[in-house]
Structure formats: structure tokens, C-alpha cells
Coordinates of C-alpha atoms in Angstrom, one line a residue:
Chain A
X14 CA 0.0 0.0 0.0
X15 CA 1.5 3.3 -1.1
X16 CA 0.7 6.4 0.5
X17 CA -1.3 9.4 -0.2
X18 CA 0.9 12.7 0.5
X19 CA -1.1 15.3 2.2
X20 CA -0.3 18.3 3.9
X21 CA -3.0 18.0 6.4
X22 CA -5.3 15.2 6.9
X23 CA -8.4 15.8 9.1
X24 CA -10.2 13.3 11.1
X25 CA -13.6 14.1 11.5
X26 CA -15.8 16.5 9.0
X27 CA -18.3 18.1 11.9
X28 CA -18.2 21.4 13.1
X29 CA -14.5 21.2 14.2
X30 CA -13.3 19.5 11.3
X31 CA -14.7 21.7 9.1
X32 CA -14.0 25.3 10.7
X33 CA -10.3 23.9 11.0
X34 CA -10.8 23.1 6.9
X35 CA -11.8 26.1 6.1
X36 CA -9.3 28.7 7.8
X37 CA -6.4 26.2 6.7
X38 CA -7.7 27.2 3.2
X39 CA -7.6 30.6 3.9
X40 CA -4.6 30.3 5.4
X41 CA -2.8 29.5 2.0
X42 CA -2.8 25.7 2.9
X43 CA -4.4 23.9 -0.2
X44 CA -3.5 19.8 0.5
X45 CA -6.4 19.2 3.1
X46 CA -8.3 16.4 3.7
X47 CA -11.3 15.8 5.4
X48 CA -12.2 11.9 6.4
X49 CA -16.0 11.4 7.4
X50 CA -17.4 8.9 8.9
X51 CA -20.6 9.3 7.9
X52 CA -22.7 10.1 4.5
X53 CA -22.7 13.6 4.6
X54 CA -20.6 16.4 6.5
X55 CA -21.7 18.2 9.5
X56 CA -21.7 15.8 12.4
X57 CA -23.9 16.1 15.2
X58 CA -25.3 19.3 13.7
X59 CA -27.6 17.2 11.6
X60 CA -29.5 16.0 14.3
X61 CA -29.4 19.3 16.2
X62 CA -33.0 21.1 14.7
X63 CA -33.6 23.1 17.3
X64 CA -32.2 26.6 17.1
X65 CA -30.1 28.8 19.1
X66 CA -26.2 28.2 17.3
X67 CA -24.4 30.8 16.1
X68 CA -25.1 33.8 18.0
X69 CA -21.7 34.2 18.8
X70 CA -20.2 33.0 15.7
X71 CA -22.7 35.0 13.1
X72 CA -24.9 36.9 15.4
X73 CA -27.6 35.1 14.5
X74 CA -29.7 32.5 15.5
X75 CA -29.8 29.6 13.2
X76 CA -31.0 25.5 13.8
X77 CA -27.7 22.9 13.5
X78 CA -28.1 21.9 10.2
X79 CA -28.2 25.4 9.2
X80 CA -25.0 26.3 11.0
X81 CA -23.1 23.5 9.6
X82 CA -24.3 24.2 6.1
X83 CA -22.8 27.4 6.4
X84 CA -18.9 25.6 6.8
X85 CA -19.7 22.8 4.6
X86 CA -20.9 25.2 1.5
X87 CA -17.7 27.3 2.2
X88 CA -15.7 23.8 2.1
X89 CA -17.5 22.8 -1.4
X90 CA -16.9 26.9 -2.4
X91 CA -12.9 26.3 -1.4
X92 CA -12.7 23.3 -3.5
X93 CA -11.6 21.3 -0.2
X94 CA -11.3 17.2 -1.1
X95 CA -13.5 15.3 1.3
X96 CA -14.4 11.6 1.6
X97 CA -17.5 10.6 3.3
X98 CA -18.3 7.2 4.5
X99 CA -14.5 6.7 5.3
X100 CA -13.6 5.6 8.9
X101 CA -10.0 6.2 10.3
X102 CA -9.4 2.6 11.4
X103 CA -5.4 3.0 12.6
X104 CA -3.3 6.3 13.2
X105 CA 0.2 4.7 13.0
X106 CA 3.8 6.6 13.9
X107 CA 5.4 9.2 11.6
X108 CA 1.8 10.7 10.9
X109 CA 0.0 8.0 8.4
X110 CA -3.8 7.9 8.5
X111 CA -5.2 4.3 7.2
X112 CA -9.3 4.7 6.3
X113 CA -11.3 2.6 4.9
X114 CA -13.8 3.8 2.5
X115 CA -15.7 2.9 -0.8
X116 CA -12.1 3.8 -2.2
X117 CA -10.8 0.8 -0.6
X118 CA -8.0 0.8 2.2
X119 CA -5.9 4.0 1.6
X120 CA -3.0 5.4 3.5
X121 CA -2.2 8.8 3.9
X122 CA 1.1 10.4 4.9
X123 CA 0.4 13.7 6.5
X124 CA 2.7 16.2 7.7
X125 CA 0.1 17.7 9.8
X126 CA -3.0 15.5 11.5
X127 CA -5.9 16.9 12.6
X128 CA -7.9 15.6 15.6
X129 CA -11.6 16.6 15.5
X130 CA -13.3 13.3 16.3
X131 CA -15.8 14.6 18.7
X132 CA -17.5 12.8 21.5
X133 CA -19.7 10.3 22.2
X134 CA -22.2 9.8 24.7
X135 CA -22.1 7.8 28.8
X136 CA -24.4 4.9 28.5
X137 CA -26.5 2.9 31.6
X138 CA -23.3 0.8 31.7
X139 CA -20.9 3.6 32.4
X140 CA -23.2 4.7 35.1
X141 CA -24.6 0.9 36.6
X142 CA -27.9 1.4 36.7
X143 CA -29.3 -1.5 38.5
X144 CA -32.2 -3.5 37.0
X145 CA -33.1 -5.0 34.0
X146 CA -32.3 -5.1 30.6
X147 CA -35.2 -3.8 28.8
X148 CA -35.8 -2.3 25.2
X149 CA -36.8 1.5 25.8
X150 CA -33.9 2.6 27.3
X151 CA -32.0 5.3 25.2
X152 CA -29.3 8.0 25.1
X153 CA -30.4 11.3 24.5
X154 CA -28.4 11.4 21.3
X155 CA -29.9 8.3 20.0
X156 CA -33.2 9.1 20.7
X157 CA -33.1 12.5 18.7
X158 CA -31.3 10.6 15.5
X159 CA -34.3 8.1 15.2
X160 CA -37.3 11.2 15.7
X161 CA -34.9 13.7 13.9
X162 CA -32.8 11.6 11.5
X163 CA -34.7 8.3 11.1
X164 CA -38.4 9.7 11.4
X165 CA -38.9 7.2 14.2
X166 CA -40.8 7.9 17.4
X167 CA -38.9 6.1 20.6
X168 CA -41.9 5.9 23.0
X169 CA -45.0 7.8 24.5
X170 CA -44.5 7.6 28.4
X171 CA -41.1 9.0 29.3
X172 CA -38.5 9.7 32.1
X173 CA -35.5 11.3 31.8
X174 CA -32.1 11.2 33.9
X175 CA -29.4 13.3 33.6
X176 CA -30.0 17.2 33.3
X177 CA -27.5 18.0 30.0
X178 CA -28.7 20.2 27.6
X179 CA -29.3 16.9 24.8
X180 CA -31.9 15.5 27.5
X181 CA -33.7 18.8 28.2
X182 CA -34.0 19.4 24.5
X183 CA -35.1 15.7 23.8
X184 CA -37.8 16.6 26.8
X185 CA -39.0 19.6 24.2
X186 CA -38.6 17.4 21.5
X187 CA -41.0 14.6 22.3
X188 CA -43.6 16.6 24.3
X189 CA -44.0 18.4 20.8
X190 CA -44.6 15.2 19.1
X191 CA -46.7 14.0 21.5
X192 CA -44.9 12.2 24.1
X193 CA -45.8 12.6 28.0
X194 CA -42.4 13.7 29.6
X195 CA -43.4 12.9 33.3
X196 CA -39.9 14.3 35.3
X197 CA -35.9 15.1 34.9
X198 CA -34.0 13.8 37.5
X199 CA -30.8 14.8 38.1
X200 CA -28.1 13.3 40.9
X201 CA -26.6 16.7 41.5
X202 CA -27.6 19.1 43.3
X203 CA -27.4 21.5 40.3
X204 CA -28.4 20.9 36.9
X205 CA -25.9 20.1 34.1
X206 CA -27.2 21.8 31.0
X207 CA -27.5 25.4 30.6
X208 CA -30.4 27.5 32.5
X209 CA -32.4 28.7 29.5
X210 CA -32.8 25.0 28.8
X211 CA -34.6 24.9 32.0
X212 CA -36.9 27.6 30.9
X213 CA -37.6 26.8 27.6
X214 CA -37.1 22.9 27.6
X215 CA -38.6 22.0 30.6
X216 CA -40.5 25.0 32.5
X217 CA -42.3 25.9 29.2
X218 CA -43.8 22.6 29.3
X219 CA -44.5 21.8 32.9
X220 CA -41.7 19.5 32.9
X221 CA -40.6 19.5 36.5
X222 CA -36.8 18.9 37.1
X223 CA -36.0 17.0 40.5
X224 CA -32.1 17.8 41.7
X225 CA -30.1 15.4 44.0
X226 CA -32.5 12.2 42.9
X227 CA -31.0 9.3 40.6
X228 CA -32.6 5.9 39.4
X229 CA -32.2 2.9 41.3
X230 CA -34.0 0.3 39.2
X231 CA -35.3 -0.2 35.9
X232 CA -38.0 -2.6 35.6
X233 CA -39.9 -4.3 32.7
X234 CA -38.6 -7.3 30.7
X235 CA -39.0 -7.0 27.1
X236 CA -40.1 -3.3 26.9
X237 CA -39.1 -1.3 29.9
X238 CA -42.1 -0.7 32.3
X239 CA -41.1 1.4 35.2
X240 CA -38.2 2.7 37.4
X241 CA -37.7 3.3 40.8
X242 CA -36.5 6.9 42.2
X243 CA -34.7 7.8 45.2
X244 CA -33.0 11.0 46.6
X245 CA -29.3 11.0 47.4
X246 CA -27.2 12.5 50.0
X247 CA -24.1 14.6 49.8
X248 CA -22.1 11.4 48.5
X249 CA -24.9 11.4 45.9
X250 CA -25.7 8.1 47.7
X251 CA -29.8 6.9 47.3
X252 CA -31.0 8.0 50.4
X253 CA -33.4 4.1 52.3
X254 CA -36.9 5.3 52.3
X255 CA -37.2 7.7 50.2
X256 CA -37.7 5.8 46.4
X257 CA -40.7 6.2 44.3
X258 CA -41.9 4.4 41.3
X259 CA -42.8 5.6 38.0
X260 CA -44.3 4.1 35.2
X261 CA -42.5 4.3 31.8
X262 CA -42.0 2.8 28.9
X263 CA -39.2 4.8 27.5
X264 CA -35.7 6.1 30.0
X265 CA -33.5 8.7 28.1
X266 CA -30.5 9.5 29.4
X267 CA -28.4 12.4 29.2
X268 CA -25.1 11.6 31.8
X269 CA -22.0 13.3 30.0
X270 CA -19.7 13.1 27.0
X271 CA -16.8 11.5 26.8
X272 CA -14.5 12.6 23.7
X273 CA -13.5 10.1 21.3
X274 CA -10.2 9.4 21.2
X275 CA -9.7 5.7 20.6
X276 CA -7.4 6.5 17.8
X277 CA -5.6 9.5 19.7
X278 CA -4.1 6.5 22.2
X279 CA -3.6 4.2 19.1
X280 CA -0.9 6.8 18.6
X281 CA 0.3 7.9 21.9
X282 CA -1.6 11.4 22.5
X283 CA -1.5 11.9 25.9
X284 CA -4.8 12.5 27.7
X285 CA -6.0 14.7 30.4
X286 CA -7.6 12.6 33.0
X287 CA -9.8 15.9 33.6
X288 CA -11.4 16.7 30.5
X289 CA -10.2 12.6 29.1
X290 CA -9.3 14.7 25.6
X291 CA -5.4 15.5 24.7
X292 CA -3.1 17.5 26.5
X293 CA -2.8 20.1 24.3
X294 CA -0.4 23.4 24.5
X295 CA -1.8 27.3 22.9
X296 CA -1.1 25.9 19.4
X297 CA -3.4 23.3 20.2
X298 CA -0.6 20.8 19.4
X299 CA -0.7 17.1 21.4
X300 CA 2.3 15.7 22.8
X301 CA 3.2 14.5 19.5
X302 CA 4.6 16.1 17.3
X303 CA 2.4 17.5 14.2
X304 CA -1.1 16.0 16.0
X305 CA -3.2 18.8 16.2
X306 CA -7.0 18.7 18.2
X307 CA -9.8 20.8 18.9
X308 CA -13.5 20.3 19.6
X309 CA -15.2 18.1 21.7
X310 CA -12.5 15.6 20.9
X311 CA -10.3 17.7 22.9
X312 CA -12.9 18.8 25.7
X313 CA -17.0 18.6 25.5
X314 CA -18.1 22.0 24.6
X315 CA -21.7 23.6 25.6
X316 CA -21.6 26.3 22.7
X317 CA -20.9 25.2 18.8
X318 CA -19.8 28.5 18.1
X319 CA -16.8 28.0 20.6
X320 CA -16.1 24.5 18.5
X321 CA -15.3 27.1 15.5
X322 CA -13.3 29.5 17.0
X323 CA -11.1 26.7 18.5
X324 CA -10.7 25.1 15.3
X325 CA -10.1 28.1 13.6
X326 CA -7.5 28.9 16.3
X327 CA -5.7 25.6 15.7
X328 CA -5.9 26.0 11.7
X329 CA -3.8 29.1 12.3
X330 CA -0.7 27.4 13.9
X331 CA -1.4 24.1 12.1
X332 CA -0.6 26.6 8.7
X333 CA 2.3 28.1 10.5
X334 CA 3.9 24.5 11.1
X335 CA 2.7 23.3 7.9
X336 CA 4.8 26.3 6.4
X337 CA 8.1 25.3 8.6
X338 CA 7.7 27.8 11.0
X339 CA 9.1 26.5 14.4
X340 CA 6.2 26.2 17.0
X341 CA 7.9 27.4 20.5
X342 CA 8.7 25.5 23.1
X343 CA 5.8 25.1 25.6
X344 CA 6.9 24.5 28.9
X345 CA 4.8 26.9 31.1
X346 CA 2.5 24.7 33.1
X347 CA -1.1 25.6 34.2
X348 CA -2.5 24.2 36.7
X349 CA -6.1 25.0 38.7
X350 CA -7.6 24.6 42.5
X351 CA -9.8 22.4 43.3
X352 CA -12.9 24.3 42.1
X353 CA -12.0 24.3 38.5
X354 CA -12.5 21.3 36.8
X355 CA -9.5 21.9 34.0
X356 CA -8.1 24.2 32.0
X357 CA -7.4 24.3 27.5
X358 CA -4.7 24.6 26.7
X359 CA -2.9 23.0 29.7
X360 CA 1.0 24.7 28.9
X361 CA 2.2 27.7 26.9
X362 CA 5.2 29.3 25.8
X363 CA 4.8 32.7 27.2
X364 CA 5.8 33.9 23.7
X365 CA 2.1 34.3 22.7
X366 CA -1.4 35.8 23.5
X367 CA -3.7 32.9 24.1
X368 CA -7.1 32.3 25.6
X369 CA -7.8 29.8 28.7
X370 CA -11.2 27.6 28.2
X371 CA -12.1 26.0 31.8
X372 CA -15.1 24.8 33.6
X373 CA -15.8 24.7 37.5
X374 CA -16.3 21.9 39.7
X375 CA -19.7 23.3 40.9
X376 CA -21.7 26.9 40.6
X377 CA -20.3 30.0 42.2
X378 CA -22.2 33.5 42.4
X379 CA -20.6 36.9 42.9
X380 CA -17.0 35.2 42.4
X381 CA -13.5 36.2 40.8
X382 CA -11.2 34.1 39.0
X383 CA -7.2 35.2 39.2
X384 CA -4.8 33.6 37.5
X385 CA -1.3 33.9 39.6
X386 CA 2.3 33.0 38.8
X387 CA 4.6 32.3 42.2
X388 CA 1.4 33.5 44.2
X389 CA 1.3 36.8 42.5
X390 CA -2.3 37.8 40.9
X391 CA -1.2 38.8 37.5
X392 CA -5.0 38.7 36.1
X393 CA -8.8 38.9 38.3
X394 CA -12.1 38.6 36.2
X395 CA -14.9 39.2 38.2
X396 CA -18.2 36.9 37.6
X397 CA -22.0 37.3 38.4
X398 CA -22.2 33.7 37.8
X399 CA -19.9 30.5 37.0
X400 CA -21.7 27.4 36.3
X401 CA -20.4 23.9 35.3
X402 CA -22.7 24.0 32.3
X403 CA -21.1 27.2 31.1
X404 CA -17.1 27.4 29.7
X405 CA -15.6 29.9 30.9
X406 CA -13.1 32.0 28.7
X407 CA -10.6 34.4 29.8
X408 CA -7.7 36.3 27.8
X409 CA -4.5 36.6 28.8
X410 CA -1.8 38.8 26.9
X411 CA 2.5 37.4 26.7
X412 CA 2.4 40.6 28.2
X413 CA 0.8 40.1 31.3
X414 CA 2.9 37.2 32.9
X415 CA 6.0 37.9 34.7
X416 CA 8.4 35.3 34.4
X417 CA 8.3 31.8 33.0
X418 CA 6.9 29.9 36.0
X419 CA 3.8 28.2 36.0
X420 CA 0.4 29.4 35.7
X421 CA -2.5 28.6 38.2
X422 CA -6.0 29.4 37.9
X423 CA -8.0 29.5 41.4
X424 CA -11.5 30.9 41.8
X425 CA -13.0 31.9 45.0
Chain B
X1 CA -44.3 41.9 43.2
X2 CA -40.7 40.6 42.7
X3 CA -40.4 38.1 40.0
X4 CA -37.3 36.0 38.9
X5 CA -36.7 35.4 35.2
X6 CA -33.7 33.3 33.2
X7 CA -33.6 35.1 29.9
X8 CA -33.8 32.6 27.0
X9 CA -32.6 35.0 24.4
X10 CA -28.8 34.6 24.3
X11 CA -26.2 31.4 26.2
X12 CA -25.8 33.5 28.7
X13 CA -29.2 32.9 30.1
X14 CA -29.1 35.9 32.7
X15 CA -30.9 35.5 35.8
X16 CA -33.1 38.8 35.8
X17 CA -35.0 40.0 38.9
X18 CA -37.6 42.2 37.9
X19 CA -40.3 44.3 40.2
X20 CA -43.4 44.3 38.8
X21 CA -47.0 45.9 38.6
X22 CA -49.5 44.3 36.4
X23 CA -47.8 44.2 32.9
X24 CA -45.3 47.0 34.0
X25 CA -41.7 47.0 34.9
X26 CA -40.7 48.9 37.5
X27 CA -37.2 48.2 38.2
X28 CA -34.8 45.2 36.9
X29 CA -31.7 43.8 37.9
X30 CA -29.3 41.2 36.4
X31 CA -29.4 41.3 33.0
X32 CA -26.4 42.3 30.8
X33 CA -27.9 43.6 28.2
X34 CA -31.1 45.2 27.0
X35 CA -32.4 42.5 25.2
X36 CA -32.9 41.2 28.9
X37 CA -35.9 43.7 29.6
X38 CA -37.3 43.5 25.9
X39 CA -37.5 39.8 27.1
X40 CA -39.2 40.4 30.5
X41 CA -41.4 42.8 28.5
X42 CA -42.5 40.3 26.1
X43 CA -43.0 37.2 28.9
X44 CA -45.4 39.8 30.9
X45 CA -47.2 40.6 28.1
X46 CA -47.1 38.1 25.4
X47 CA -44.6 35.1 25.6
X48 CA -43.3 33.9 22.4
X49 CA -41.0 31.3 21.2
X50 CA -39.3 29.8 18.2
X51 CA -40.0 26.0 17.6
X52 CA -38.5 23.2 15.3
X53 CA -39.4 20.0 13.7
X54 CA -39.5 18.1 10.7
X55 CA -41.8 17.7 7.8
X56 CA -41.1 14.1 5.9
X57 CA -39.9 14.3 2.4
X58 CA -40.9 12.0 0.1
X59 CA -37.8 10.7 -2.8
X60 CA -35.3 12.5 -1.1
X61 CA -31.6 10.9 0.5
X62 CA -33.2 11.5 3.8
X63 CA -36.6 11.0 4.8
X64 CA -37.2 14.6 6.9
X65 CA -36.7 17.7 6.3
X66 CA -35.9 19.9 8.9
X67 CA -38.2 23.1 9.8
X68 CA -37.9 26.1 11.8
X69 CA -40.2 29.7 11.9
X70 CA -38.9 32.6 10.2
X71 CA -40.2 34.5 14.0
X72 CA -41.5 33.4 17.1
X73 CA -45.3 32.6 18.0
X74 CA -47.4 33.2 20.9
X75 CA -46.2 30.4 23.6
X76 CA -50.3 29.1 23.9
X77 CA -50.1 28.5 20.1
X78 CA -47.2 26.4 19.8
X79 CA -49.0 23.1 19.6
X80 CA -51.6 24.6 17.0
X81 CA -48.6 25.2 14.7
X82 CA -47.0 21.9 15.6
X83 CA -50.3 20.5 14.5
X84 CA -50.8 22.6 11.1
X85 CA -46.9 21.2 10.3
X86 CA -47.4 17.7 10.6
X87 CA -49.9 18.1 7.9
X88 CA -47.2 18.8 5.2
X89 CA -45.3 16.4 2.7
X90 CA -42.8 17.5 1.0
X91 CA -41.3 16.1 -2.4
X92 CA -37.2 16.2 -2.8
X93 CA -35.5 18.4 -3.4
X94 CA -36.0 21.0 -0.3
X95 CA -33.9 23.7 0.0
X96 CA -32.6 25.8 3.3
X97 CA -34.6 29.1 3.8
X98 CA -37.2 27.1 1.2
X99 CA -41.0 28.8 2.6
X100 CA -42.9 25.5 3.4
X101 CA -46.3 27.2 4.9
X102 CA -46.4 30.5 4.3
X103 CA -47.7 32.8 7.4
X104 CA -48.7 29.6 9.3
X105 CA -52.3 30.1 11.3
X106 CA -51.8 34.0 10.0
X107 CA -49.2 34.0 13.0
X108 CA -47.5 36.3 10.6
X109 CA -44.8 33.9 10.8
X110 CA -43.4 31.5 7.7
X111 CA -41.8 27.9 8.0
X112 CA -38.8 27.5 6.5
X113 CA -36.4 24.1 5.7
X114 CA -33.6 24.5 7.8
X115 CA -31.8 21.5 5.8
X116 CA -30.9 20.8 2.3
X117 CA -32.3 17.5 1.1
X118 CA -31.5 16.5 -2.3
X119 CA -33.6 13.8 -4.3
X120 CA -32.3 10.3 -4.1
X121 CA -31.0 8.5 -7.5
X122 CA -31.1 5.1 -5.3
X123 CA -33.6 2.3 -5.7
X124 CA -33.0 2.0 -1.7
X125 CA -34.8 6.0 -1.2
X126 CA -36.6 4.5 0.7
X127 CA -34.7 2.4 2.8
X128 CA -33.2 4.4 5.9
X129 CA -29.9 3.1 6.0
X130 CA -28.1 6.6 6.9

């Protein structure tokens, strides 16, 4: 098998894949290509009707498909080669990308490889729900490809666990096609997804959202029947005596993302236990050499339009290395308290503006975030609110730090 | 009477507090920008929303079409127009911003494809295998 020379091979055509596409193009890079997985591009944005993308992006409010149309029509306008259907099967050493598509098995030497896989979604099995195992039991993901994909309805009597925004929009979703949406129970005591998915999702519809309460059985044996409730204590541990049943014949669940990065290991990327994507530094450069990823490969984003301007971000230096300019050294470490869940990217260089992504550990009101280097505060931001369902950003200018020790975030 | 709002306008999802008399604000608090109290405006007055869904194409490489409205309708009507969209079969090809109902329910509102779905040269159109 010979291989394919490219300059930069992109894994993944969704929102990522293709903002990183497009401002490579415009960057002067021409030998791009995109590998799909599926039939057509966009990823998840297909399945996403609802509206409310791109307000930051295009100041405008536009459904998924219509977002993602907008990057795939400038990828068809730049002329930029795409393969659909093609799956990644093996990133081996010295950057070669082996897919297998209706082309047959090709391999690809790239100089530069970009990482925009996505994520995929916790199942029952990653959270052992006890019970049994019967049909009717979905992910919230799944559940909106078969009504919005497949034209399939999933059920008529339905419970959902897990607060993220996919389950409180699936909540809208099925009450408008006639579906009884009886409760939303979430373990923690705040909710995951984002608070105008609470109005318009759930309060709009007299949806009513129980915090601190998880499932502790599902019942029914070849189409689910019921489950059984309970509250939880501080440990999110079911609390004896306080379970109730409900009857059900359909359990969504919407309990995380996870990004995909089976093939990032297959190559030695090393991941962040934290957000489980790739250490990445401000170039949005991995460990190795020339592997590039943004996205919710890298860490699970609330907002699309962020997915963009982090791809398009990462175009910019991938187009810099691609043109032999030497990436600097990135040995500034940055590291958080307790509160914040992670930071993107996790080291600089200090030769470089860049722009920290992170996400607390639970909500804060009134608070300030400082970033200090030897215990000095070199930057505050003051916040009305921080949220776990809400990325933070914050800008910080080469000129602001003071030497070249590490960086930590605390918020308080 | 005090009254707490999230606004649904923008991601930021502001938590407004707003004092209020009848259909009249008196003072507000916590939103960052003014389309925070055009929104608490609206919701005393005459909530509206945007809504989605899908109208089935027939012949096409997909078998929906996704839909959206051009502007938002009353909240108490959402169900009426949900009800009016279902009626609607489309044939391939649909295109984005393609009018599907025209000022649905005289809502002064129109429907619009929100996805491009071209027509199918396979003997399997019909079968979903996306």
C-alpha cells in the first residue's frame, strides 16, 4: 500500500473539522483532507433542529443543520477534497492515516494530523444502573437521530435522567410530538445543562426537574415498564426510604460526553484525566509532534460556536507549522484549584497571546477568578455567575505574565 | 411583586429580577444587556418562542426535512402550529430558507427548511440506512 501525500489530513468532517478546513484554506494551505465517517458532513449538527447556534459566531440564531451548512458550502466553495463514509481505522507513527472507504483501504502520509473526532455519549453501563435489561432505554443522542434523522418515534411515556442540555432538549422534543415527559432527575444538586434549557425545555412545558435524585432500578422485561427513584445524600448516595416508582415505557439518558479518542491513544496522544481529551499546549498541538486537536475531541463544549473559534484557532498554527515555521517551546504549566475542573490549553510558551477555556467543579455566584504565577495575581475577572454547564473563557496577553513559571487558575 | 426570570434570548441565560406591577416593569436587575428587559417585557405581556421540527420528504436521501419559523409565535399557540406542520409532505429536493407554509395560522410567521435534502437516485430511497 503506497501512501497518499497530504499536507493535512483531518479526522472528523463536523463542526470542528470543518471550521479547521476552512481557515487552513484561507490560510494559504491547499492539500487538506477531510475523512467522514458518515454520509454527509456536519456531524452532530444534523440532528441538532432546534435553534439557538451561532449567535456568537454569526450573530444570529440559526437551527444545527443550518450552521453547519454554512462551513460545509464554504468547504465545497474552497474546493476542499473530502471523503464521506470513510472511517480512520489506525493512526500509525510518523503521521500516516489508514481509512477505509468505498475507495478501498488508503493510507495517507500527512505532515500535519488533525484531531476533530468529537464525542460520544455515557451509556446505563458507564453509570450501573441496577435493574433489567429492557428495550426503551435510550441516550439522549440516540433518541433524537431516530425522531430527527430516522423519522422514528422512541416511545410515549417518558422519564429522563441526567440534566445536560441533549436530554432537556429531547424533553422539548418529544412533548412536541406527543410524548408525555413525566420528570428530569438529576443526581446533582445542580443541573448540568444550561439555565435557559430549564426555561424553555422544561418549565415551558411543565416538565418538572427533581435535583439530588437518581434511578435505582429499571424494571420491565422486554419493553421497559417502570423505574424506581430515590434521593441522594451529599455522597450522591440513594438515600433508604425515600424511592418512588414511575411508570415508563421509555428512559432517556443524558449523563456526559466522553470525547472520542480511541485512535488519539492508538498513537500515543496523551490524555488529560480531567477533561479525558489530549493535552494540548496554545497551538493546540498534542504531545506528539504534528497531531493537532480541537472540539469536543479535545474537551466537551456547551456552545458550537466556541467548537469554530477553536478550530479556527488551531488552523492558524497548524498553517504556521505546515509552512516550517518552528512552534515554541511550551513549557509553562497551568494548573487550577480544586474548584476548576481543568483548564485548555494545559502549557504555553509565554511567547504568545492565548485564551484559557475551563469549567468549575460546581456553581459560584458573585466570584472572581485570578490567575497567579509564584502567588502573584497577574489577572482577576470578576463573575456574576460561573456554572459547570457554562465554559468559561478568559484572555491573557505574553504581556501580562511575569516570568516563565507556572500558571494557576483559582476561583474563590 | 418581585419576579425572577432566566432570559432565553442569548447562552448567557441571565438571571433577571424584575419588580413588577400588572404588565409593568418597574425596576430590573441582572441582565447584561437590554435584550434582557425586551424579554421580560414580552414574557409579561405576550410570551413567544421559536419551535422546530420536521416535515417528511418523500424521494429524497433523507426522509425529513428539517423546519424552523422565520419568528416566534405566541407560547399558547405552539401546539396549533405543531399541529398545522405535521400536515405537510414534501417532495425532494428542499432547499434551506425554502417557505414551506407560508404565514402559518396567519401568526405572521413562515416555515422554513432548515436543511438541504436533495432527491435520491437510489432504488433503496426509501430504505433508511443513513
Amino acid at each position: 500500500m503506497s501512501a497518499i501525500k497530504k499536507d493535512v489530513v483531518i479526522i472528523g468532517g463536523g463542526p470542528a473539522g470543518l471550521a479547521a478546513a476552512v481557515q487552513l484554506r484561507k490560510k494559504g494551505i491547499s492539500d487538506i483532507l477531510i475523512l467522514e465517517r458518515e454520509k454527509q458532513l456536519g456531524g452532530i449538527l444534523r440532528q441538532c433542529i432546534h435553534d439557538g447556534f451561532g449567535l456568537t459566531r454569526f450573530k444570529e440564531t440559526l437551527s444545527g443543520p443550518e450552521y453547519s451548512q454554512r462551513f460545509s458550502d464554504e468547504v465545497e466553495k474552497l474546493g476542499i477534497e473530502y471523503i464521506t463514509e470513510a472511517t480512520v481505522i489506525d493512526i500509525a507513527s510518523d503521521k500516516k492515516v489508514i481509512s477505509a472507504s468505498r475507495k478501498g483501504l488508503l493510507e495517507y502520509d500527512a505532515k500535519a494530523i488533525v484531531l476533530a473526532m468529537g464525542c460520544r455519549e455515557r451509556t446505563r453501563g458507564a453509570i450501573s444502573i441496577p435493574g433489567t435489561r429492557p428495550s426503551g432505554v435510550y441516550n439522549a443522542g440516540v433518541a433524537q437521530s431516530y425522531i430527527n434523522l430516522h423519522n422514528t418515534m422512541v416511545g410515549k411515556d417518558v422519564i429522563i435522567l441526567g440534566s445536560g442540555d441533549i436530554g432537556m432538549i429531547m424533553a422539548r422534543r418529544l412533548t412536541l410530538e406527543g410524548a408525555k415527559v413525566k420528570a428530569v432527575f438529576e443526581i446533582q444538586p445542580y443541573p448540568s445543562g444550561l439555565p435557559r434549557n430549564i426555561e424553555q425545555c422544561l418549565n415551558d412545558y411543565g416538565i418538572p426537574l427533581y435535583l439530588s435524585h437518581t434511578i435505582t432500578k429499571i424494571k420491565g422485561h422486554s419493553r421497559l415498564e417502570g423505574i424506581t427513584v430515590a434521593q441522594v445524600d451529599r455522597n450522591l448516595k440513594p438515600i433508604p426510604g425515600t424511592e418512588t416508582d414511575y411508570s415508563c415505557d421509555t428512559l432517556i439518558l443524558s449523563v456526559g460526553l466522553i470525547p472520542e479518542n480511541e485512535l488519539s491513544l492508538a498513537v500515543s496522544v496523551e490524555l488529560d484525566n480531567r477533561t479525558k481529551g489530549a493535552l494540548v499546549d496554545e497551538n493546540y498541538q498534542t504531545n506528539v509532534e504534528g497531531i493537532f486537536a480541537a472540539g469536543n475531541v479535545l474537551h466537551v463544549h456547551d456552545l458550537v460556536d466556541f467548537v469554530s473559534l477553536e478550530a479556527e484557532n488551531l488552523a492558524e498554527a497548524v498553517a504556521e507549522y505546515i509552512n516550517g515555521v518552528k512552534l515554541p517551546e511550551c513549557s509553562i504549566n497551568i494548573t487550577t484549584d480544586a474548584n476548576i475542573g481543568y483548564t485548555i490549553p494545559q502549557r504555553i510558551s509565554g511567547e504568545k497571546d492565548f485564551k484559557l477555556s475551563m469549567r468549575v467543579r460546581k456553581p459560584f455566584k458573585n466570584c472572581e477568578v485570578k490567575i497567579l504565577q509564584k502567588d502573584e495575581v497577574i489577572k482577576t475577572v470578576k463573575l456574576k455567575k460561573a456554572l459547570p454547564a457554562e465554559m468559561l473563557h478568559i484572555k491573557l496577553e505574553k504581556t501580562q505574565l511575569k516570568s516563565l513559571e507556572d500558571i494557576k487558575v483559582v476561583i474563590a | 411583586m418581585i419576579r425572577e426570570y432566566t432570559c432565553i434570548i442569548c447562552p448567557n441565560g441571565c438571571e433577571i429580577e424584575a419588580s413588577i406591577e400588572g404588565t409593568t416593569i418597574l425596576e430590573i436587575e441582572g441582565a447584561s444587556c437590554k435584550r434582557g428587559r425586551e424579554y421580560v417585557d414580552q414574557e409579561l405581556r405576550d410570551p413567544q418562542r421559536n419551535i422546530a421540527t420536521s416535515v417528511a420528504v418523500e424521494g429524497g436521501i433523507l426522509p425529513l426535512a428539517s423546519v424552523r419559523l422565520t419568528k416566534p409565535v405566541p407560547k399558547t399557540r405552539i401546539f396549533d402550529v405543531i399541529n398545522e406542520i405535521k400536515k405537510v409532505k414534501l417532495t425532494a429536493p428542499v432547499s434551506i430558507n425554502q417557505v414551506i407554509i407560508k404565514n402559518i395560522l396567519n401568526l405572521n410567521t413562515d416555515v422554513i427548511a432548515t436543511k438541504n435534502v436533495s432527491v435520491s437516485t437510489s432504488i433503496l430511497a426509501s430504505c433508511d440506512i443513513l
